Amino acid sequence: MSEPINPGDEAAPGTPGSGEDVCPACHGTGKLEDGKSCQNCGGSGVIQEGIGGG
Ligand SMILES: [Zn+2]
């Protein structure tokens, strides 16, 4: 559990029932319109999204 989770992540990487999805805040670019690094996904452009909900 040493890997940090980004604010946009709904689940930790590798969590069963979750998967990667394009970050809705930066649309996969990893940067915001003002050129700053996207904090929602940590600049990766993708988030870990829970599937199926719960
Ligand atoms: Zn983002």
PDB file of N, CA and C and ligand atoms in Angstrom:
ATOM      1  N   MET A   1       0.843  -1.197   0.000  1.00  0.00           N
ATOM      2  CA  MET A   1       0.000   0.000   0.000  1.00  0.00           C
ATOM      3  C   MET A   1       0.871   1.237   0.000  1.00  0.00           C
ATOM      4  N   SER A   2       2.023   1.207  -0.624  1.00  0.00           N
ATOM      5  CA  SER A   2       2.916   2.350  -0.605  1.00  0.00           C
ATOM      6  C   SER A   2       2.705   3.249  -1.812  1.00  0.00           C
ATOM      7  N   GLU A   3       1.951   2.763  -2.797  1.00  0.00           N
ATOM      8  CA  GLU A   3       1.759   3.568  -3.999  1.00  0.00           C
ATOM      9  C   GLU A   3       0.642   4.575  -3.799  1.00  0.00           C
ATOM     10  N   PRO A   4       0.917   5.843  -3.995  1.00  0.00           N
ATOM     11  CA  PRO A   4      -0.099   6.871  -3.792  1.00  0.00           C
ATOM     12  C   PRO A   4      -1.209   6.782  -4.821  1.00  0.00           C
ATOM     13  N   ILE A   5      -2.377   7.135  -4.389  1.00  0.00           N
ATOM     14  CA  ILE A   5      -3.536   7.123  -5.280  1.00  0.00           C
ATOM     15  C   ILE A   5      -3.907   8.552  -5.623  1.00  0.00           C
ATOM     16  N   ASN A   6      -4.158   8.797  -6.877  1.00  0.00           N
ATOM     17  CA  ASN A   6      -4.518  10.138  -7.313  1.00  0.00           C
ATOM     18  C   ASN A   6      -5.958  10.460  -6.929  1.00  0.00           C
ATOM     19  N   PRO A   7      -6.267  11.759  -6.781  1.00  0.00           N
ATOM     20  CA  PRO A   7      -7.609  12.177  -6.380  1.00  0.00           C
ATOM     21  C   PRO A   7      -8.699  11.628  -7.298  1.00  0.00           C
ATOM     22  N   GLY A   8      -8.373  11.452  -8.569  1.00  0.00           N
ATOM     23  CA  GLY A   8      -9.375  10.988  -9.519  1.00  0.00           C
ATOM     24  C   GLY A   8      -9.577   9.493  -9.514  1.00  0.00           C
ATOM     25  N   ASP A   9      -8.703   8.811  -8.823  1.00  0.00           N
ATOM     26  CA  ASP A   9      -8.816   7.362  -8.796  1.00  0.00           C
ATOM     27  C   ASP A   9      -9.957   6.923  -7.896  1.00  0.00           C
ATOM     28  N   GLU A  10     -10.739   6.013  -8.393  1.00  0.00           N
ATOM     29  CA  GLU A  10     -11.830   5.484  -7.589  1.00  0.00           C
ATOM     30  C   GLU A  10     -11.430   4.172  -6.929  1.00  0.00           C
ATOM     31  N   ALA A  11     -10.358   3.599  -7.409  1.00  0.00           N
ATOM     32  CA  ALA A  11      -9.907   2.343  -6.839  1.00  0.00           C
ATOM     33  C   ALA A  11      -8.394   2.257  -6.980  1.00  0.00           C
ATOM     34  N   ALA A  12      -7.769   1.484  -6.138  1.00  0.00           N
ATOM     35  CA  ALA A  12      -6.328   1.315  -6.223  1.00  0.00           C
ATOM     36  C   ALA A  12      -5.986   0.459  -7.435  1.00  0.00           C
ATOM     37  N   PRO A  13      -4.827   0.731  -8.039  1.00  0.00           N
ATOM     38  CA  PRO A  13      -4.407  -0.073  -9.188  1.00  0.00           C
ATOM     39  C   PRO A  13      -4.379  -1.560  -8.858  1.00  0.00           C
ATOM     40  N   GLY A  14      -4.932  -2.345  -9.732  1.00  0.00           N
ATOM     41  CA  GLY A  14      -4.946  -3.784  -9.514  1.00  0.00           C
ATOM     42  C   GLY A  14      -6.153  -4.272  -8.758  1.00  0.00           C
ATOM     43  N   THR A  15      -7.008  -3.348  -8.348  1.00  0.00           N
ATOM     44  CA  THR A  15      -8.200  -3.751  -7.614  1.00  0.00           C
ATOM     45  C   THR A  15      -9.173  -4.490  -8.534  1.00  0.00           C
ATOM     46  N   PRO A  16      -9.587  -5.675  -8.141  1.00  0.00           N
ATOM     47  CA  PRO A  16     -10.570  -6.418  -8.951  1.00  0.00           C
ATOM     48  C   PRO A  16     -11.843  -5.613  -9.148  1.00  0.00           C
ATOM     49  N   GLY A  17     -12.314  -5.585 -10.375  1.00  0.00           N
ATOM     50  CA  GLY A  17     -13.527  -4.850 -10.663  1.00  0.00           C
ATOM     51  C   GLY A  17     -13.272  -3.408 -11.028  1.00  0.00           C
ATOM     52  N   SER A  18     -12.000  -3.032 -11.148  1.00  0.00           N
ATOM     53  CA  SER A  18     -11.690  -1.670 -11.551  1.00  0.00           C
ATOM     54  C   SER A  18     -10.876  -1.690 -12.835  1.00  0.00           C
ATOM     55  N   GLY A  19     -10.804  -0.550 -13.481  1.00  0.00           N
ATOM     56  CA  GLY A  19     -10.042  -0.479 -14.708  1.00  0.00           C
ATOM     57  C   GLY A  19      -9.641   0.946 -15.009  1.00  0.00           C
ATOM     58  N   GLU A  20      -8.710   1.081 -15.927  1.00  0.00           N
ATOM     59  CA  GLU A  20      -8.278   2.418 -16.292  1.00  0.00           C
ATOM     60  C   GLU A  20      -9.309   3.089 -17.185  1.00  0.00           C
ATOM     61  N   ASP A  21      -9.420   4.402 -17.013  1.00  0.00           N
ATOM     62  CA  ASP A  21     -10.287   5.177 -17.881  1.00  0.00           C
ATOM     63  C   ASP A  21      -9.651   6.546 -18.103  1.00  0.00           C
ATOM     64  N   VAL A  22     -10.013   7.166 -19.191  1.00  0.00           N
ATOM     65  CA  VAL A  22      -9.466   8.487 -19.489  1.00  0.00           C
ATOM     66  C   VAL A  22      -9.914   9.474 -18.424  1.00  0.00           C
ATOM     67  N   CYS A  23      -8.987  10.262 -17.961  1.00  0.00           N
ATOM     68  CA  CYS A  23      -9.288  11.242 -16.929  1.00  0.00           C
ATOM     69  C   CYS A  23     -10.270  12.284 -17.460  1.00  0.00           C
ATOM     70  N   PRO A  24     -11.392  12.463 -16.772  1.00  0.00           N
ATOM     71  CA  PRO A  24     -12.407  13.409 -17.236  1.00  0.00           C
ATOM     72  C   PRO A  24     -11.992  14.858 -17.051  1.00  0.00           C
ATOM     73  N   ALA A  25     -11.002  15.090 -16.228  1.00  0.00           N
ATOM     74  CA  ALA A  25     -10.592  16.466 -15.943  1.00  0.00           C
ATOM     75  C   ALA A  25      -9.674  17.015 -17.032  1.00  0.00           C
ATOM     76  N   CYS A  26      -8.814  16.155 -17.587  1.00  0.00           N
ATOM     77  CA  CYS A  26      -7.841  16.614 -18.580  1.00  0.00           C
ATOM     78  C   CYS A  26      -8.018  15.871 -19.903  1.00  0.00           C
ATOM     79  N   HIS A  27      -8.980  14.990 -19.939  1.00  0.00           N
ATOM     80  CA  HIS A  27      -9.298  14.248 -21.161  1.00  0.00           C
ATOM     81  C   HIS A  27      -8.099  13.456 -21.679  1.00  0.00           C
ATOM     82  N   GLY A  28      -7.313  12.947 -20.763  1.00  0.00           N
ATOM     83  CA  GLY A  28      -6.235  12.058 -21.149  1.00  0.00           C
ATOM     84  C   GLY A  28      -4.935  12.754 -21.512  1.00  0.00           C
ATOM     85  N   THR A  29      -4.921  14.070 -21.417  1.00  0.00           N
ATOM     86  CA  THR A  29      -3.708  14.784 -21.789  1.00  0.00           C
ATOM     87  C   THR A  29      -2.724  14.864 -20.628  1.00  0.00           C
ATOM     88  N   GLY A  30      -3.252  14.769 -19.427  1.00  0.00           N
ATOM     89  CA  GLY A  30      -2.399  14.889 -18.255  1.00  0.00           C
ATOM     90  C   GLY A  30      -2.138  16.330 -17.859  1.00  0.00           C
ATOM     91  N   LYS A  31      -2.655  17.253 -18.686  1.00  0.00           N
ATOM     92  CA  LYS A  31      -2.483  18.669 -18.368  1.00  0.00           C
ATOM     93  C   LYS A  31      -3.814  19.397 -18.507  1.00  0.00           C
ATOM     94  N   LEU A  32      -3.941  20.432 -17.728  1.00  0.00           N
ATOM     95  CA  LEU A  32      -5.149  21.233 -17.797  1.00  0.00           C
ATOM     96  C   LEU A  32      -5.001  22.325 -18.841  1.00  0.00           C
ATOM     97  N   GLU A  33      -6.083  23.021 -19.088  1.00  0.00           N
ATOM     98  CA  GLU A  33      -6.085  24.039 -20.143  1.00  0.00           C
ATOM     99  C   GLU A  33      -5.084  25.152 -19.874  1.00  0.00           C
ATOM    100  N   ASP A  34      -4.786  25.382 -18.610  1.00  0.00           N
ATOM    101  CA  ASP A  34      -3.835  26.446 -18.273  1.00  0.00           C
ATOM    102  C   ASP A  34      -2.388  25.946 -18.319  1.00  0.00           C
ATOM    103  N   GLY A  35      -2.211  24.703 -18.726  1.00  0.00           N
ATOM    104  CA  GLY A  35      -0.871  24.164 -18.881  1.00  0.00           C
ATOM    105  C   GLY A  35      -0.319  23.506 -17.632  1.00  0.00           C
ATOM    106  N   LYS A  36      -1.084  23.573 -16.544  1.00  0.00           N
ATOM    107  CA  LYS A  36      -0.636  22.956 -15.312  1.00  0.00           C
ATOM    108  C   LYS A  36      -0.893  21.453 -15.346  1.00  0.00           C
ATOM    109  N   SER A  37      -0.090  20.730 -14.615  1.00  0.00           N
ATOM    110  CA  SER A  37      -0.268  19.294 -14.535  1.00  0.00           C
ATOM    111  C   SER A  37      -1.588  18.971 -13.848  1.00  0.00           C
ATOM    112  N   CYS A  38      -2.314  18.035 -14.418  1.00  0.00           N
ATOM    113  CA  CYS A  38      -3.618  17.660 -13.878  1.00  0.00           C
ATOM    114  C   CYS A  38      -3.446  16.945 -12.544  1.00  0.00           C
ATOM    115  N   GLN A  39      -4.103  17.466 -11.534  1.00  0.00           N
ATOM    116  CA  GLN A  39      -3.996  16.868 -10.208  1.00  0.00           C
ATOM    117  C   GLN A  39      -4.983  15.727 -10.024  1.00  0.00           C
ATOM    118  N   ASN A  40      -5.976  15.694 -10.881  1.00  0.00           N
ATOM    119  CA  ASN A  40      -7.000  14.658 -10.741  1.00  0.00           C
ATOM    120  C   ASN A  40      -6.434  13.277 -11.029  1.00  0.00           C
ATOM    121  N   CYS A  41      -5.526  13.234 -12.004  1.00  0.00           N
ATOM    122  CA  CYS A  41      -4.943  11.951 -12.393  1.00  0.00           C
ATOM    123  C   CYS A  41      -3.442  11.925 -12.110  1.00  0.00           C
ATOM    124  N   GLY A  42      -2.931  12.998 -11.555  1.00  0.00           N
ATOM    125  CA  GLY A  42      -1.515  13.068 -11.272  1.00  0.00           C
ATOM    126  C   GLY A  42      -0.677  13.263 -12.511  1.00  0.00           C
ATOM    127  N   GLY A  43      -1.285  13.705 -13.588  1.00  0.00           N
ATOM    128  CA  GLY A  43      -0.563  13.959 -14.824  1.00  0.00           C
ATOM    129  C   GLY A  43      -0.422  12.738 -15.707  1.00  0.00           C
ATOM    130  N   SER A  44      -1.040  11.642 -15.309  1.00  0.00           N
ATOM    131  CA  SER A  44      -0.927  10.408 -16.093  1.00  0.00           C
ATOM    132  C   SER A  44      -1.943  10.376 -17.238  1.00  0.00           C
ATOM    133  N   GLY A  45      -3.010  11.141 -17.099  1.00  0.00           N
ATOM    134  CA  GLY A  45      -4.029  11.165 -18.136  1.00  0.00           C
ATOM    135  C   GLY A  45      -5.075  10.081 -17.982  1.00  0.00           C
ATOM    136  N   VAL A  46      -4.824   9.165 -17.088  1.00  0.00           N
ATOM    137  CA  VAL A  46      -5.794   8.096 -16.865  1.00  0.00           C
ATOM    138  C   VAL A  46      -6.067   7.949 -15.373  1.00  0.00           C
ATOM    139  N   ILE A  47      -7.237   7.458 -15.052  1.00  0.00           N
ATOM    140  CA  ILE A  47      -7.591   7.218 -13.662  1.00  0.00           C
ATOM    141  C   ILE A  47      -8.012   5.758 -13.500  1.00  0.00           C
ATOM    142  N   GLN A  48      -7.988   5.298 -12.290  1.00  0.00           N
ATOM    143  CA  GLN A  48      -8.494   3.971 -11.987  1.00  0.00           C
ATOM    144  C   GLN A  48      -9.957   4.109 -11.609  1.00  0.00           C
ATOM    145  N   GLU A  49     -10.803   3.566 -12.441  1.00  0.00           N
ATOM    146  CA  GLU A  49     -12.225   3.724 -12.226  1.00  0.00           C
ATOM    147  C   GLU A  49     -12.861   2.413 -11.795  1.00  0.00           C
ATOM    148  N   GLY A  50     -13.714   2.506 -10.814  1.00  0.00           N
ATOM    149  CA  GLY A  50     -14.429   1.328 -10.361  1.00  0.00           C
ATOM    150  C   GLY A  50     -15.478   0.926 -11.371  1.00  0.00           C
ATOM    151  N   ILE A  51     -15.616  -0.363 -11.578  1.00  0.00           N
ATOM    152  CA  ILE A  51     -16.609  -0.854 -12.523  1.00  0.00           C
ATOM    153  C   ILE A  51     -17.692  -1.630 -11.765  1.00  0.00           C
ATOM    154  N   GLY A  52     -18.920  -1.322 -12.096  1.00  0.00           N
ATOM    155  CA  GLY A  52     -20.013  -2.058 -11.477  1.00  0.00           C
ATOM    156  C   GLY A  52     -20.569  -1.361 -10.253  1.00  0.00           C
ATOM    157  N   GLY A  53     -19.792  -0.430  -9.736  1.00  0.00           N
ATOM    158  CA  GLY A  53     -20.253   0.303  -8.569  1.00  0.00           C
ATOM    159  C   GLY A  53     -20.422  -0.575  -7.367  1.00  0.00           C
ATOM    160  N   GLY A  54     -21.045  -0.022  -6.374  1.00  0.00           N
ATOM    161  CA  GLY A  54     -21.205  -0.831  -5.184  1.00  0.00           C
ATOM    162  C   GLY A  54     -21.709   0.054  -4.135  1.00  0.00           C
TER     163      GLY A  54
HETATM  164 ZN    ZN B   1      -6.223  14.313 -15.555  1.00  0.00          ZN
END
